Amino acid sequence: MENSAALPINPETAPQMVRGYEVERWRVFGAAALVYCLLIPLPFNFSVGTLLLPPYRLFLIGAAFFILRDVLKGHLRLCVADYVVASLGVWIAISSIVTMGLDQAVQASGSLILDIIIAYFWLRTTLHSLKDLRILLVLVAPGLAVTGLFIGAESLLQTHLVMPAASAITGQVHELEPSIRLGLMRAQGPFPHPILAGIFLGSFLPLYLVAGLRSWPLWLGLFGAFCCVFTFSSGAFLVLASGLALVTANFMISRTSMVTWRLTLLGLLAVIVFLEVASQSGVVKLITRFAALNNQTAFFRLLIWDEGIKTVVENPLFGIGFGDWARPRWMPPSVDNYWLVLAMRHGVMAPVLALLAVVIAVVGLARNSVHLAPVDQNTMSGTAIALSVTCLGVFSVALWLSPQVWFFALLGIAVSLSQNSRRAVTVA
């Protein structure tokens, strides 16, 4: 068969091919723009009536039109995971209408659909290959490094820097209460809470460790990711430790034929089953307990789980919406578990659909990376690890605003790579 590289190129179609390539490359800047929007401090959020509009939501409203255009033109080939995530959005809307009424549901579910569904599909439509992911990581590395630098400075100086500076510009004041742990302040930078800052930054660590980047993008990205330790939060330490452990396991697996990911995951599954059967509390409570940095935090998180599960059992189909939940009067209203929050607000179907999409994405990454070059296999593994450890970390916190957007954007990246892995391009 004649080599396709030797075939003549039609001069009439060549400019179209070049323009198409340039459009694809510029779309990656759209993905990076969303990440930078997520780093904008809270005081830059503004409201229209009762509707909160952070800068990233304004961006996502515009992005929705591009997503719709791609779907209508057939540029986005929908897969099973896409339908699952879309079903999550539909279920959130339906459950909100049932529990809150149409008027309140439009605002509540509308914001969630922007943060979850549009963020997911924006990354699905802007990242199509491993090269796209690497370009994204290069583009956002300076932003992550600067954010990490401010978080580290806040912790060491024991004072908030980012929020007061942003408030001085916008005039919107956010009450901040410094929390000291191990002699340093729990920093939060531009994020709503220190633990959310830690999970956001920590989730980038597996991506930068194994993406095949070199020079300044690698070191800036790693610096920003490791600065998650200055949040002194259990979720950040859990994401950091599990990410490093899985990256190390991936390194060992890639260098020996005696251990494989399948064998490793089967062993992990066996351990989970054993702990579920042998322990009195079960695996979820064990994760909740060991994800806490002190006994008091562990006690409250276990109590929240017990009381929250009662709410889920009583309202399994549609949940209770955004209303207050039944609990002892002395308990705070916060629920430090994202999967539990989804089940309480929108019924069991919501976390099931979200986790199902994660499983489909991770399995797809593993299945489609088999025949890739080693560096590309590692990048696929790093994406799967980043998504998995974030899922684990949010057992200790409820996601909202920018960190929730990033979680579903990361899911969109994973699904896109699992569908388009044959376009992998290795960094020279």
CSV table of C-alpha atoms in Angstrom, one decimal:
chain,number,residue,atom,x,y,z
A,1,MET,CA,0.0,0.0,0.0
A,2,GLU,CA,1.2,3.5,-0.9
A,3,ASN,CA,2.4,5.6,2.0
A,4,SER,CA,-0.3,8.1,2.9
A,5,ALA,CA,2.4,10.7,3.7
A,6,ALA,CA,3.4,10.7,0.0
A,7,LEU,CA,-0.1,11.4,-1.3
A,8,PRO,CA,-0.5,14.8,-2.9
A,9,ILE,CA,-2.5,17.5,-0.9
A,10,ASN,CA,-5.2,19.3,-2.6
A,11,PRO,CA,-4.2,23.0,-2.6
A,12,GLU,CA,-7.9,24.0,-2.2
A,13,THR,CA,-8.4,22.0,1.0
A,14,ALA,CA,-5.0,22.6,2.5
A,15,PRO,CA,-5.8,26.1,3.9
A,16,GLN,CA,-9.0,24.6,5.5
A,17,MET,CA,-6.9,21.9,7.2
A,18,VAL,CA,-4.5,24.5,8.5
A,19,ARG,CA,-7.3,26.7,9.8
A,20,GLY,CA,-9.0,23.7,11.4
A,21,TYR,CA,-5.7,22.8,13.2
A,22,GLU,CA,-5.3,26.4,14.5
A,23,VAL,CA,-8.9,26.5,15.7
A,24,GLU,CA,-8.4,23.2,17.6
A,25,ARG,CA,-5.2,24.7,19.2
A,26,TRP,CA,-6.9,27.9,20.2
A,27,ARG,CA,-9.7,26.0,21.9
A,28,VAL,CA,-7.1,24.8,24.5
A,29,PHE,CA,-6.8,28.5,25.5
A,30,GLY,CA,-10.5,28.3,26.3
A,31,ALA,CA,-9.9,25.5,28.7
A,32,ALA,CA,-7.0,27.5,30.3
A,33,ALA,CA,-9.2,30.5,30.6
A,34,LEU,CA,-11.7,28.6,32.7
A,35,VAL,CA,-9.0,27.4,35.1
A,36,TYR,CA,-7.8,31.0,35.5
A,37,CYS,CA,-11.4,32.1,36.1
A,38,LEU,CA,-11.5,29.6,39.0
A,39,LEU,CA,-8.5,31.3,40.6
A,40,ILE,CA,-10.3,34.7,40.8
A,41,PRO,CA,-10.9,35.6,44.5
A,42,LEU,CA,-14.4,35.5,46.0
A,43,PRO,CA,-14.8,39.4,46.4
A,44,PHE,CA,-15.0,39.6,42.6
A,45,ASN,CA,-18.2,37.6,42.7
A,46,PHE,CA,-21.3,39.8,42.2
A,47,SER,CA,-25.1,39.2,42.4
A,48,VAL,CA,-28.0,39.9,40.1
A,49,GLY,CA,-31.0,39.8,42.4
A,50,THR,CA,-30.6,36.5,44.3
A,51,LEU,CA,-28.4,35.0,41.6
A,52,LEU,CA,-24.7,34.7,42.5
A,53,LEU,CA,-22.5,35.3,39.4
A,54,PRO,CA,-18.8,34.5,39.9
A,55,PRO,CA,-16.6,35.4,36.9
A,56,TYR,CA,-16.3,31.7,36.0
A,57,ARG,CA,-20.2,31.4,35.7
A,58,LEU,CA,-20.2,34.3,33.3
A,59,PHE,CA,-17.5,32.5,31.3
A,60,LEU,CA,-19.5,29.3,31.4
A,61,ILE,CA,-22.7,31.0,30.1
A,62,GLY,CA,-20.7,32.1,27.0
A,63,ALA,CA,-19.2,28.7,26.7
A,64,ALA,CA,-22.6,27.0,26.6
A,65,PHE,CA,-23.3,28.5,23.2
A,66,PHE,CA,-20.0,27.0,21.8
A,67,ILE,CA,-20.9,23.6,23.3
A,68,LEU,CA,-24.4,23.7,21.8
A,69,ARG,CA,-22.9,24.6,18.4
A,70,ASP,CA,-20.5,21.7,18.5
A,71,VAL,CA,-23.3,19.3,19.5
A,72,LEU,CA,-25.6,20.5,16.7
A,73,LYS,CA,-22.8,20.4,14.1
A,74,GLY,CA,-21.8,16.9,15.2
A,75,HIS,CA,-18.3,18.0,16.3
A,76,LEU,CA,-18.8,16.4,19.7
A,77,ARG,CA,-19.3,12.6,19.5
A,78,LEU,CA,-21.3,11.8,22.6
A,79,CYS,CA,-20.3,8.7,24.6
A,80,VAL,CA,-21.9,6.8,27.5
A,81,ALA,CA,-20.2,9.0,30.1
A,82,ASP,CA,-21.6,12.2,28.4
A,83,TYR,CA,-25.1,10.8,28.7
A,84,VAL,CA,-24.5,9.9,32.3
A,85,VAL,CA,-23.3,13.4,33.2
A,86,ALA,CA,-26.2,14.9,31.2
A,87,SER,CA,-28.6,12.6,33.2
A,88,LEU,CA,-27.1,14.0,36.4
A,89,GLY,CA,-28.0,17.5,35.3
A,90,VAL,CA,-31.5,16.5,34.4
A,91,TRP,CA,-31.9,14.7,37.8
A,92,ILE,CA,-30.7,17.7,39.7
A,93,ALA,CA,-33.2,19.8,37.9
A,94,ILE,CA,-36.1,17.4,38.5
A,95,SER,CA,-35.3,16.8,42.2
A,96,SER,CA,-34.9,20.6,42.8
A,97,ILE,CA,-38.4,21.2,41.2
A,98,VAL,CA,-39.9,18.4,43.3
A,99,THR,CA,-38.4,19.6,46.6
A,100,MET,CA,-38.3,23.4,46.2
A,101,GLY,CA,-40.9,24.3,43.5
A,102,LEU,CA,-40.2,25.7,40.0
A,103,ASP,CA,-39.3,29.2,41.0
A,104,GLN,CA,-36.6,28.4,43.5
A,105,ALA,CA,-35.4,25.4,41.5
A,106,VAL,CA,-34.6,27.5,38.4
A,107,GLN,CA,-32.0,29.5,40.4
A,108,ALA,CA,-30.6,26.6,42.5
A,109,SER,CA,-30.4,24.0,39.8
A,110,GLY,CA,-29.4,26.5,37.1
A,111,SER,CA,-26.3,27.4,39.1
A,112,LEU,CA,-25.5,23.8,39.6
A,113,ILE,CA,-26.0,22.9,36.0
A,114,LEU,CA,-23.6,25.6,35.0
A,115,ASP,CA,-21.0,24.5,37.5
A,116,ILE,CA,-21.3,20.8,36.8
A,117,ILE,CA,-22.7,20.1,33.3
A,118,ILE,CA,-21.4,23.1,31.3
A,119,ALA,CA,-18.0,22.9,33.0
A,120,TYR,CA,-17.8,19.2,32.1
A,121,PHE,CA,-18.8,19.7,28.5
A,122,TRP,CA,-16.5,22.7,28.0
A,123,LEU,CA,-13.5,20.6,28.8
A,124,ARG,CA,-14.9,17.8,26.6
A,125,THR,CA,-15.1,20.2,23.7
A,126,THR,CA,-11.8,22.0,24.2
A,127,LEU,CA,-9.4,19.1,25.0
A,128,HIS,CA,-9.1,16.4,22.4
A,129,SER,CA,-5.7,14.8,22.9
A,130,LEU,CA,-2.8,14.3,25.3
A,131,LYS,CA,-1.0,17.1,23.6
A,132,ASP,CA,-3.9,19.4,24.4
A,133,LEU,CA,-3.7,18.4,28.1
A,134,ARG,CA,0.0,19.1,28.1
A,135,ILE,CA,-0.5,22.5,26.6
A,136,LEU,CA,-3.2,23.2,29.2
A,137,LEU,CA,-0.8,22.3,32.0
A,138,VAL,CA,1.9,24.6,30.6
A,139,LEU,CA,-0.6,27.5,30.3
A,140,VAL,CA,-2.0,27.2,33.8
A,141,ALA,CA,1.3,26.4,35.6
A,142,PRO,CA,2.1,30.1,36.3
A,143,GLY,CA,-1.3,30.7,37.7
A,144,LEU,CA,-1.1,27.7,40.0
A,145,ALA,CA,2.4,28.7,41.1
A,146,VAL,CA,1.3,32.3,42.0
A,147,THR,CA,-1.7,30.9,43.8
A,148,GLY,CA,0.4,28.5,45.8
A,149,LEU,CA,2.9,31.2,46.6
A,150,PHE,CA,0.2,33.4,48.1
A,151,ILE,CA,-1.2,30.5,50.1
A,152,GLY,CA,2.3,29.7,51.4
A,153,ALA,CA,2.9,33.3,52.3
A,154,GLU,CA,-0.5,33.6,54.1
A,155,SER,CA,0.3,30.5,56.2
A,156,LEU,CA,3.8,31.6,57.1
A,157,LEU,CA,2.8,35.2,57.9
A,158,GLN,CA,-0.4,34.1,59.6
A,159,THR,CA,-2.6,36.6,57.9
A,160,HIS,CA,-4.9,36.6,54.9
A,161,LEU,CA,-3.5,38.4,51.8
A,162,VAL,CA,-5.6,37.6,48.8
A,163,MET,CA,-9.1,38.2,50.1
A,164,PRO,CA,-8.4,41.6,51.7
A,165,ALA,CA,-6.6,42.8,48.6
A,166,ALA,CA,-9.5,41.7,46.4
A,167,SER,CA,-12.0,43.3,48.9
A,168,ALA,CA,-10.0,46.6,48.7
A,169,ILE,CA,-10.6,46.6,44.9
A,170,THR,CA,-14.2,45.5,44.8
A,171,GLY,CA,-15.5,46.9,48.1
A,172,GLN,CA,-17.0,43.5,48.9
A,173,VAL,CA,-15.9,42.3,52.4
A,174,HIS,CA,-15.7,38.6,53.2
A,175,GLU,CA,-15.4,37.8,56.9
A,176,LEU,CA,-12.3,35.7,57.6
A,177,GLU,CA,-11.4,34.0,60.8
A,178,PRO,CA,-7.7,32.9,60.9
A,179,SER,CA,-7.3,29.3,62.0
A,180,ILE,CA,-4.0,28.2,63.4
A,181,ARG,CA,-2.8,24.6,63.1
A,182,LEU,CA,0.6,23.3,64.0
A,183,GLY,CA,1.8,26.8,64.5
A,184,LEU,CA,0.9,28.1,61.1
A,185,MET,CA,-2.3,29.5,59.6
A,186,ARG,CA,-4.6,27.4,57.5
A,187,ALA,CA,-4.4,29.5,54.3
A,188,GLN,CA,-7.1,29.6,51.7
A,189,GLY,CA,-5.9,32.1,49.1
A,190,PRO,CA,-8.7,32.9,46.6
A,191,PHE,CA,-10.8,29.9,47.5
A,192,PRO,CA,-14.0,29.6,49.7
A,193,HIS,CA,-12.3,27.5,52.4
A,194,PRO,CA,-8.8,26.1,53.2
A,195,ILE,CA,-9.8,22.5,52.6
A,196,LEU,CA,-11.2,23.4,49.2
A,197,ALA,CA,-7.9,25.2,48.3
A,198,GLY,CA,-5.9,22.2,49.3
A,199,ILE,CA,-8.0,19.7,47.3
A,200,PHE,CA,-8.0,22.0,44.2
A,201,LEU,CA,-4.2,22.4,44.2
A,202,GLY,CA,-3.4,18.8,45.3
A,203,SER,CA,-5.4,17.3,42.4
A,204,PHE,CA,-2.9,18.8,40.0
A,205,LEU,CA,0.1,16.9,41.5
A,206,PRO,CA,-0.4,13.5,39.6
A,207,LEU,CA,-1.0,15.4,36.4
A,208,TYR,CA,2.3,17.3,36.6
A,209,LEU,CA,4.3,14.4,37.9
A,210,VAL,CA,3.6,12.1,35.0
A,211,ALA,CA,2.6,14.3,32.1
A,212,GLY,CA,6.0,14.3,30.5
A,213,LEU,CA,6.6,18.0,30.9
A,214,ARG,CA,10.0,19.5,31.3
A,215,SER,CA,11.7,22.7,32.5
A,216,TRP,CA,9.7,25.6,34.1
A,217,PRO,CA,6.1,24.3,33.5
A,218,LEU,CA,6.9,21.1,35.4
A,219,TRP,CA,8.5,22.9,38.4
A,220,LEU,CA,5.9,25.7,38.6
A,221,GLY,CA,3.1,23.2,38.4
A,222,LEU,CA,4.7,21.0,41.1
A,223,PHE,CA,5.3,24.0,43.3
A,224,GLY,CA,1.7,25.1,43.1
A,225,ALA,CA,0.4,21.6,43.8
A,226,PHE,CA,2.7,21.0,46.8
A,227,CYS,CA,1.6,24.3,48.3
A,228,CYS,CA,-1.6,22.6,49.2
A,229,VAL,CA,0.1,21.5,52.4
A,230,PHE,CA,-0.2,25.1,53.7
A,231,THR,CA,-3.9,24.7,54.0
A,232,PHE,CA,-3.3,22.2,56.8
A,233,SER,CA,-6.5,20.3,55.9
A,234,SER,CA,-7.2,16.7,56.0
A,235,GLY,CA,-8.6,16.6,52.5
A,236,ALA,CA,-5.5,18.1,51.1
A,237,PHE,CA,-3.2,15.7,52.9
A,238,LEU,CA,-5.4,12.8,51.8
A,239,VAL,CA,-5.3,13.9,48.1
A,240,LEU,CA,-1.5,14.5,48.3
A,241,ALA,CA,-0.7,11.2,50.1
A,242,SER,CA,-2.9,9.0,47.9
A,243,GLY,CA,-1.8,10.8,44.8
A,244,LEU,CA,1.9,10.2,45.6
A,245,ALA,CA,1.2,6.6,46.5
A,246,LEU,CA,-0.6,5.9,43.2
A,247,VAL,CA,2.0,7.7,41.1
A,248,THR,CA,4.7,5.6,42.9
A,249,ALA,CA,2.6,2.4,42.2
A,250,ASN,CA,2.3,3.4,38.6
A,251,PHE,CA,6.1,3.9,38.4
A,252,MET,CA,6.7,0.4,39.8
A,253,ILE,CA,4.1,-1.2,37.6
A,254,SER,CA,5.6,0.4,34.5
A,255,ARG,CA,9.0,-1.2,35.3
A,256,THR,CA,8.0,-4.8,36.2
A,257,SER,CA,5.9,-7.4,34.5
A,258,MET,CA,5.1,-9.1,37.9
A,259,VAL,CA,2.7,-6.4,39.0
A,260,THR,CA,0.0,-4.9,36.9
A,261,TRP,CA,-2.8,-2.3,37.6
A,262,ARG,CA,-5.4,-5.1,37.3
A,263,LEU,CA,-3.6,-7.1,40.0
A,264,THR,CA,-3.1,-4.0,42.1
A,265,LEU,CA,-6.8,-3.0,41.8
A,266,LEU,CA,-8.0,-6.5,42.6
A,267,GLY,CA,-5.8,-6.5,45.7
A,268,LEU,CA,-7.2,-3.1,46.7
A,269,LEU,CA,-10.8,-4.4,46.1
A,270,ALA,CA,-10.0,-7.4,48.3
A,271,VAL,CA,-8.8,-5.1,51.1
A,272,ILE,CA,-11.9,-2.9,50.8
A,273,VAL,CA,-14.2,-6.0,51.0
A,274,PHE,CA,-12.2,-7.3,54.0
A,275,LEU,CA,-12.4,-4.0,55.9
A,276,GLU,CA,-16.2,-3.7,55.1
A,277,VAL,CA,-16.8,-7.2,56.5
A,278,ALA,CA,-14.3,-7.1,59.4
A,279,SER,CA,-14.8,-3.6,60.7
A,280,GLN,CA,-17.8,-2.5,62.7
A,281,SER,CA,-18.0,0.9,61.0
A,282,GLY,CA,-17.5,0.0,57.3
A,283,VAL,CA,-15.1,1.4,54.7
A,284,VAL,CA,-16.8,4.8,54.3
A,285,LYS,CA,-16.6,5.5,58.0
A,286,LEU,CA,-13.0,4.4,58.1
A,287,ILE,CA,-12.1,6.8,55.3
A,288,THR,CA,-14.0,9.5,57.1
A,289,ARG,CA,-12.2,8.8,60.4
A,290,PHE,CA,-8.7,8.6,59.1
A,291,ALA,CA,-9.2,11.6,56.8
A,292,ALA,CA,-9.5,13.8,59.9
A,293,LEU,CA,-6.5,15.4,61.6
A,294,ASN,CA,-7.8,15.1,65.1
A,295,ASN,CA,-10.3,13.1,67.1
A,296,GLN,CA,-12.8,15.9,67.5
A,297,THR,CA,-13.0,16.4,63.7
A,298,ALA,CA,-13.3,12.7,63.2
A,299,PHE,CA,-16.1,12.5,65.8
A,300,PHE,CA,-18.1,15.2,64.1
A,301,ARG,CA,-17.6,13.8,60.6
A,302,LEU,CA,-18.8,10.4,61.7
A,303,LEU,CA,-21.8,11.9,63.5
A,304,ILE,CA,-22.6,13.9,60.3
A,305,TRP,CA,-22.4,10.7,58.3
A,306,ASP,CA,-24.8,8.9,60.7
A,307,GLU,CA,-27.3,11.7,60.8
A,308,GLY,CA,-27.0,12.5,57.1
A,309,ILE,CA,-27.6,8.9,56.1
A,310,LYS,CA,-30.9,9.0,58.1
A,311,THR,CA,-32.0,11.9,56.0
A,312,VAL,CA,-31.1,10.0,52.8
A,313,VAL,CA,-33.0,6.9,54.0
A,314,GLU,CA,-36.0,9.0,54.7
A,315,ASN,CA,-35.8,10.9,51.3
A,316,PRO,CA,-34.0,8.4,49.0
A,317,LEU,CA,-35.5,9.5,45.6
A,318,PHE,CA,-35.4,13.3,45.4
A,319,GLY,CA,-33.7,14.3,48.7
A,320,ILE,CA,-34.6,17.4,50.6
A,321,GLY,CA,-33.3,20.1,48.3
A,322,PHE,CA,-31.4,23.0,49.9
A,323,GLY,CA,-33.5,23.1,53.0
A,324,ASP,CA,-32.2,22.5,56.5
A,325,TRP,CA,-31.7,18.9,57.5
A,326,ALA,CA,-32.7,17.1,60.7
A,327,ARG,CA,-30.0,16.7,63.3
A,328,PRO,CA,-29.4,17.4,67.0
A,329,ARG,CA,-29.7,21.1,67.8
A,330,TRP,CA,-26.1,21.5,68.9
A,331,MET,CA,-24.7,20.1,65.5
A,332,PRO,CA,-23.5,22.6,62.9
A,333,PRO,CA,-25.4,22.7,59.6
A,334,SER,CA,-22.4,21.9,57.4
A,335,VAL,CA,-21.9,18.5,55.9
A,336,ASP,CA,-18.3,17.6,55.3
A,337,ASN,CA,-18.8,14.9,52.6
A,338,TYR,CA,-19.6,15.8,49.0
A,339,TRP,CA,-21.2,12.5,48.1
A,340,LEU,CA,-23.4,12.6,51.2
A,341,VAL,CA,-24.4,16.2,50.3
A,342,LEU,CA,-25.5,15.2,46.8
A,343,ALA,CA,-27.6,12.3,48.2
A,344,MET,CA,-29.2,14.5,50.8
A,345,ARG,CA,-30.1,17.3,48.4
A,346,HIS,CA,-30.9,15.3,45.3
A,347,GLY,CA,-31.5,11.7,46.3
A,348,VAL,CA,-29.3,8.7,45.9
A,349,MET,CA,-29.3,8.8,42.1
A,350,ALA,CA,-27.2,12.0,42.1
A,351,PRO,CA,-24.0,10.6,43.6
A,352,VAL,CA,-24.6,7.2,41.8
A,353,LEU,CA,-24.6,9.0,38.4
A,354,ALA,CA,-21.5,11.1,39.3
A,355,LEU,CA,-19.5,8.2,40.5
A,356,LEU,CA,-20.6,6.1,37.5
A,357,ALA,CA,-19.3,8.7,35.2
A,358,VAL,CA,-16.0,8.6,37.1
A,359,VAL,CA,-15.7,4.8,36.8
A,360,ILE,CA,-16.5,4.9,33.1
A,361,ALA,CA,-13.8,7.6,32.6
A,362,VAL,CA,-11.1,5.7,34.6
A,363,VAL,CA,-11.9,2.4,32.9
A,364,GLY,CA,-11.8,4.1,29.5
A,365,LEU,CA,-8.4,5.7,30.3
A,366,ALA,CA,-7.0,2.3,31.4
A,367,ARG,CA,-8.4,0.4,28.4
A,368,ASN,CA,-7.3,2.9,25.7
A,369,SER,CA,-3.8,3.5,27.1
A,370,VAL,CA,-2.6,0.0,26.5
A,371,HIS,CA,-1.0,0.5,23.1
A,372,LEU,CA,0.3,4.0,23.7
A,373,ALA,CA,4.0,5.0,24.2
A,374,PRO,CA,5.1,4.8,27.8
A,375,VAL,CA,5.1,8.6,28.4
A,376,ASP,CA,1.5,8.8,27.0
A,377,GLN,CA,0.5,5.8,29.2
A,378,ASN,CA,1.8,7.6,32.2
A,379,THR,CA,-0.2,10.8,31.3
A,380,MET,CA,-3.4,8.7,31.0
A,381,SER,CA,-2.6,7.1,34.3
A,382,GLY,CA,-1.9,10.5,35.9
A,383,THR,CA,-5.3,11.8,34.7
A,384,ALA,CA,-7.0,8.7,36.2
A,385,ILE,CA,-5.1,9.1,39.5
A,386,ALA,CA,-5.9,12.8,39.7
A,387,LEU,CA,-9.6,12.2,39.2
A,388,SER,CA,-9.6,9.2,41.6
A,389,VAL,CA,-7.8,10.9,44.5
A,390,THR,CA,-10.1,13.9,44.2
A,391,CYS,CA,-13.1,11.6,44.5
A,392,LEU,CA,-11.5,10.2,47.7
A,393,GLY,CA,-10.6,13.7,49.1
A,394,VAL,CA,-14.2,15.0,48.9
A,395,PHE,CA,-15.2,12.4,51.4
A,396,SER,CA,-13.9,15.0,53.8
A,397,VAL,CA,-15.5,18.2,52.4
A,398,ALA,CA,-18.5,19.4,50.4
A,399,LEU,CA,-17.6,20.9,47.1
A,400,TRP,CA,-19.0,24.3,46.0
A,401,LEU,CA,-18.2,27.1,43.7
A,402,SER,CA,-14.8,26.9,41.9
A,403,PRO,CA,-13.5,23.6,43.3
A,404,GLN,CA,-16.7,21.9,42.3
A,405,VAL,CA,-16.3,23.3,38.8
A,406,TRP,CA,-12.8,22.0,38.6
A,407,PHE,CA,-13.8,18.5,39.7
A,408,PHE,CA,-16.3,18.1,36.8
A,409,ALA,CA,-13.9,19.8,34.4
A,410,LEU,CA,-11.3,17.2,35.4
A,411,LEU,CA,-13.9,14.5,34.8
A,412,GLY,CA,-14.5,16.1,31.3
A,413,ILE,CA,-10.7,15.9,30.6
A,414,ALA,CA,-10.6,12.2,31.6
A,415,VAL,CA,-13.6,11.3,29.4
A,416,SER,CA,-12.2,13.2,26.5
A,417,LEU,CA,-8.8,11.5,26.7
A,418,SER,CA,-10.5,8.1,27.1
A,419,GLN,CA,-12.3,8.8,23.8
A,420,ASN,CA,-9.5,10.4,21.8
A,421,SER,CA,-6.4,8.7,23.1
A,422,ARG,CA,-5.3,7.7,19.6
A,423,ARG,CA,-4.4,11.3,19.0
A,424,ALA,CA,-1.7,11.1,21.6
A,425,VAL,CA,1.4,13.1,20.8
A,426,THR,CA,4.6,12.6,22.9
A,427,VAL,CA,6.6,15.6,24.1
A,428,ALA,CA,9.9,15.6,22.5
